[in-house]
Amino acid sequence: DVKVTQSSRYLVKRTGEKVFLECVQDMDHENMFWYRQDPGLGLRLIYFSYDVKMKEKGDIPEGYSVSREKKERFSLILESASTNQTSMYLCASRVSGSVYEQYFGPGTRLTVT
Amino acid sequence: AQSVAQPEDQVNVAEGNPLTVKCTYSVSGNPYLFWYVQYPNRGLQFLLKYITGDNLVKGSYGFEAEFNKSQTSFHLKKPSALVSDSALYFCAVRDPEYGGATNKLIFGTGTLLAVQP
């Protein structure tokens, strides 16, 4: 079974803090994704990476950055957390190729106070 | 613009009755369609996908989905609902503007399925 793990299930941070969310997958997948999930808005793509050191902006990249130094790990960084970044963050990975589904981690619920 | 719509925020059904969760899409070219389920406090789990071929696709947990090209729909169905099917369901379509291997997905807003005992 594919396993995607995220470093924290729940996280509380203060406004202005730098926040790191980590995602690790164990299936040697090339593609990795970061989404945020908000009620009524579904999932919105923040950033994705199609291979090591490669990244592309998704639909809502403002206020976020990412890092992919190793194939199995994809980090989401909030440079200066704000209250409007309070959300559920989901990481996903998949094999490269357009017909393949994404596999999701359990999510990190981030609260910024 | 490419999009996916789930017109119902919530669907209520009695246990044992058939269920349908609706999804319509608007994309250029041939759509690649997916259904995911999210149980409380969990990540999304893949249920099924349509890429090509038979319009009726079977997936996990007894779910199936029917691809209808003329109606641009991909409704999720199950013949007999279980209380344990209660969850949030997401429809997604591949964004054709990101061609090749990357397969960026466009997600719907989700439909909450509530199955009453």
Coordinates of C-alpha atoms in Angstrom, one line a residue:
Chain A
D1 CA 0.0 0.0 0.0
V2 CA 1.1 3.5 -0.8
K3 CA 1.8 5.5 2.4
V4 CA 1.8 9.3 2.5
T5 CA 2.6 10.7 5.9
Q6 CA 2.4 14.3 7.2
S7 CA 4.5 15.5 10.1
S8 CA 1.6 16.8 12.3
R9 CA -2.1 16.2 12.5
Y10 CA -2.8 19.4 14.4
L11 CA -0.7 22.5 14.6
V12 CA -1.2 25.8 16.3
K13 CA 1.0 28.8 15.3
R14 CA 1.0 32.5 15.9
T15 CA 0.7 35.2 13.3
G16 CA 4.1 36.0 11.7
E17 CA 5.7 32.7 12.6
K18 CA 7.5 30.6 9.9
V19 CA 5.7 27.3 9.5
F20 CA 7.0 24.1 8.0
L21 CA 4.7 21.3 6.9
E22 CA 6.4 18.1 5.9
C23 CA 5.1 15.3 3.7
V24 CA 6.8 12.0 3.0
Q25 CA 5.8 9.2 0.6
D26 CA 7.3 5.7 0.5
M27 CA 6.4 4.6 -3.0
D28 CA 9.1 6.4 -5.1
H29 CA 6.4 8.7 -6.7
E30 CA 7.7 11.4 -9.0
N31 CA 4.8 13.8 -8.5
M32 CA 3.8 15.4 -5.2
F33 CA 1.2 18.0 -4.4
W34 CA 0.1 20.4 -1.6
Y35 CA -3.6 21.4 -1.3
R36 CA -5.6 23.3 1.2
Q37 CA -9.1 22.3 2.0
D38 CA -11.7 24.8 3.2
P39 CA -15.5 24.3 3.7
G40 CA -17.4 25.1 0.6
L41 CA -14.3 25.6 -1.5
G42 CA -13.2 22.0 -1.9
L43 CA -9.5 21.4 -2.5
R44 CA -7.3 24.1 -4.0
L45 CA -3.9 23.4 -5.3
I46 CA -1.1 25.4 -3.7
Y47 CA 2.1 24.0 -5.3
F48 CA 3.1 20.8 -7.0
S49 CA 6.4 19.1 -7.9
Y50 CA 6.9 16.8 -10.8
D51 CA 10.3 15.7 -9.7
V52 CA 13.2 16.4 -7.3
K53 CA 14.0 20.1 -7.2
M54 CA 11.2 20.9 -9.6
K55 CA 8.2 22.9 -8.6
E56 CA 5.3 24.7 -10.1
K57 CA 2.7 27.1 -8.7
G58 CA -0.8 25.9 -8.4
D59 CA -3.9 28.0 -8.1
I60 CA -3.2 29.8 -4.8
P61 CA 0.6 30.0 -4.2
E62 CA 0.6 33.4 -2.6
G63 CA 2.1 33.3 0.9
Y64 CA 3.5 29.8 0.4
S65 CA 6.7 28.3 -0.8
V66 CA 7.9 24.7 -1.2
S67 CA 11.0 22.6 -1.2
R68 CA 11.7 19.2 -2.7
E69 CA 15.3 18.2 -2.1
K70 CA 14.7 14.5 -2.0
K71 CA 12.2 12.4 -4.0
E72 CA 10.3 11.2 -1.0
R73 CA 9.9 14.5 0.8
F74 CA 7.9 17.6 -0.1
S75 CA 7.8 20.5 2.3
L76 CA 5.3 23.4 2.4
I77 CA 6.5 26.6 4.0
L78 CA 4.5 29.5 5.3
E79 CA 7.0 32.3 5.4
S80 CA 5.0 34.5 7.7
A81 CA 1.8 32.8 8.9
S82 CA -1.4 34.8 8.8
T83 CA -4.9 34.0 10.2
N84 CA -6.3 33.5 6.7
Q85 CA -4.0 30.5 6.3
T86 CA -5.9 28.6 9.0
S87 CA -7.0 25.6 7.1
M88 CA -6.6 21.8 6.5
Y89 CA -3.5 21.1 4.5
L90 CA -3.4 17.9 2.4
C91 CA -0.3 16.4 0.7
A92 CA -0.6 13.9 -2.2
S93 CA 1.7 11.9 -4.4
R94 CA 1.4 9.9 -7.5
V95 CA 3.3 8.1 -10.2
S96 CA 4.1 10.3 -13.2
G97 CA 1.6 9.8 -16.0
S98 CA -1.8 11.4 -16.6
V99 CA -3.9 8.3 -16.0
Y100 CA -2.8 7.7 -12.4
E101 CA -4.6 8.7 -9.3
Q102 CA -3.2 10.7 -6.4
Y103 CA -2.7 9.2 -2.9
F104 CA -3.3 11.5 0.0
G105 CA -1.9 11.9 3.4
P106 CA -4.1 12.3 6.6
G107 CA -3.9 16.1 6.5
T108 CA -2.6 18.7 8.9
R109 CA -5.1 21.0 10.5
L110 CA -3.3 24.3 11.0
T111 CA -4.6 27.1 13.2
V112 CA -3.0 30.5 13.1
T113 CA -3.9 32.7 16.0
Chain B
A1 CA -12.3 27.6 -18.0
Q2 CA -12.0 24.0 -16.9
S3 CA -14.3 23.2 -14.0
V4 CA -16.1 20.5 -12.0
A5 CA -19.5 21.0 -10.3
Q6 CA -21.1 19.0 -7.5
P7 CA -24.5 20.6 -7.4
E8 CA -25.6 19.1 -4.0
D9 CA -23.9 20.1 -0.8
Q10 CA -25.5 17.2 1.0
V11 CA -27.3 14.0 0.0
N12 CA -29.5 12.2 2.5
V13 CA -30.4 8.5 2.0
A14 CA -31.8 5.7 4.1
E15 CA -29.7 2.7 4.7
G16 CA -30.4 0.0 2.1
N17 CA -31.6 2.5 -0.5
P18 CA -29.7 3.3 -3.7
L19 CA -27.6 6.4 -3.6
T20 CA -26.4 8.9 -6.3
V21 CA -23.9 11.7 -5.8
K22 CA -23.8 14.0 -8.8
C23 CA -20.9 15.5 -10.7
T24 CA -20.7 17.4 -13.9
Y25 CA -17.6 18.7 -15.7
S26 CA -16.5 21.2 -18.3
V27 CA -13.1 20.5 -19.8
S28 CA -11.7 20.6 -23.3
G29 CA -10.8 17.3 -24.9
N30 CA -11.4 13.8 -23.4
P31 CA -11.9 14.0 -19.6
Y32 CA -10.1 11.9 -17.1
L33 CA -12.4 11.7 -14.1
F34 CA -11.9 10.6 -10.5
W35 CA -14.0 10.1 -7.3
Y36 CA -12.5 10.3 -3.9
V37 CA -14.0 9.9 -0.4
Q38 CA -13.0 11.6 2.8
Y39 CA -14.0 10.1 6.1
P40 CA -14.0 12.4 9.2
N41 CA -10.5 13.6 10.2
R42 CA -8.9 11.6 7.4
G43 CA -7.2 12.3 4.1
L44 CA -8.9 11.5 0.8
Q45 CA -9.1 8.0 -0.5
F46 CA -9.3 7.1 -4.1
L47 CA -12.6 5.3 -5.1
L48 CA -12.5 5.0 -8.9
K49 CA -11.6 6.6 -12.2
Y50 CA -12.7 6.9 -15.8
I51 CA -10.0 7.2 -18.4
T52 CA -11.5 5.5 -21.5
G53 CA -13.6 2.5 -22.4
D54 CA -16.7 1.2 -20.7
N55 CA -18.9 4.1 -19.5
L56 CA -19.7 2.2 -16.2
V57 CA -16.7 2.1 -13.9
K58 CA -16.6 0.0 -10.8
G59 CA -14.6 0.9 -7.8
S60 CA -13.9 0.3 -4.1
Y61 CA -16.5 -0.4 -1.4
G62 CA -19.2 -1.3 -4.0
F63 CA -19.3 2.1 -5.6
E64 CA -19.6 2.6 -9.3
A65 CA -19.8 5.7 -11.6
E66 CA -21.4 6.3 -14.9
F67 CA -19.7 8.5 -17.5
N68 CA -22.1 10.3 -19.8
K69 CA -20.4 12.3 -22.5
S70 CA -23.5 14.0 -23.9
Q71 CA -24.5 15.2 -20.4
T72 CA -20.9 15.8 -19.3
S73 CA -21.6 14.0 -16.1
F74 CA -19.9 11.4 -13.9
H75 CA -22.3 10.5 -11.2
L76 CA -21.3 8.2 -8.3
K77 CA -23.7 5.4 -7.5
K78 CA -24.2 2.5 -5.1
P79 CA -27.1 0.1 -5.2
S80 CA -27.6 -0.2 -1.4
A81 CA -26.2 2.4 1.0
L82 CA -24.6 1.6 4.3
V83 CA -24.4 3.9 7.3
S84 CA -20.6 3.5 7.0
D85 CA -20.7 5.2 3.6
S86 CA -21.5 8.5 5.4
A87 CA -18.6 10.7 4.3
L88 CA -17.6 13.7 2.1
Y89 CA -17.2 12.8 -1.6
F90 CA -15.2 14.7 -4.1
C91 CA -15.3 14.5 -7.9
A92 CA -12.2 15.6 -9.8
V93 CA -11.1 16.0 -13.4
R94 CA -7.6 16.2 -14.9
D95 CA -6.8 19.7 -16.0
P96 CA -6.0 19.4 -19.7
E97 CA -4.0 22.6 -19.7
Y98 CA -1.3 20.7 -17.7
G99 CA -0.6 18.1 -20.4
G100 CA 1.7 15.1 -20.2
A101 CA 2.7 13.5 -17.0
T102 CA 1.8 15.9 -14.3
N103 CA -2.0 15.4 -14.1
K104 CA -3.0 18.4 -12.1
L105 CA -6.6 17.8 -10.9
I106 CA -9.5 20.1 -10.5
F107 CA -11.7 19.2 -7.6
G108 CA -15.3 19.9 -7.0
T109 CA -16.5 21.4 -3.7
G110 CA -17.6 18.1 -2.2
T111 CA -20.9 16.5 -1.3
L112 CA -21.6 15.3 2.2
L113 CA -23.4 11.9 2.1
A114 CA -25.5 11.1 5.2
V115 CA -26.9 7.6 5.4
Q116 CA -29.6 7.2 8.1
P117 CA -30.1 3.9 9.8

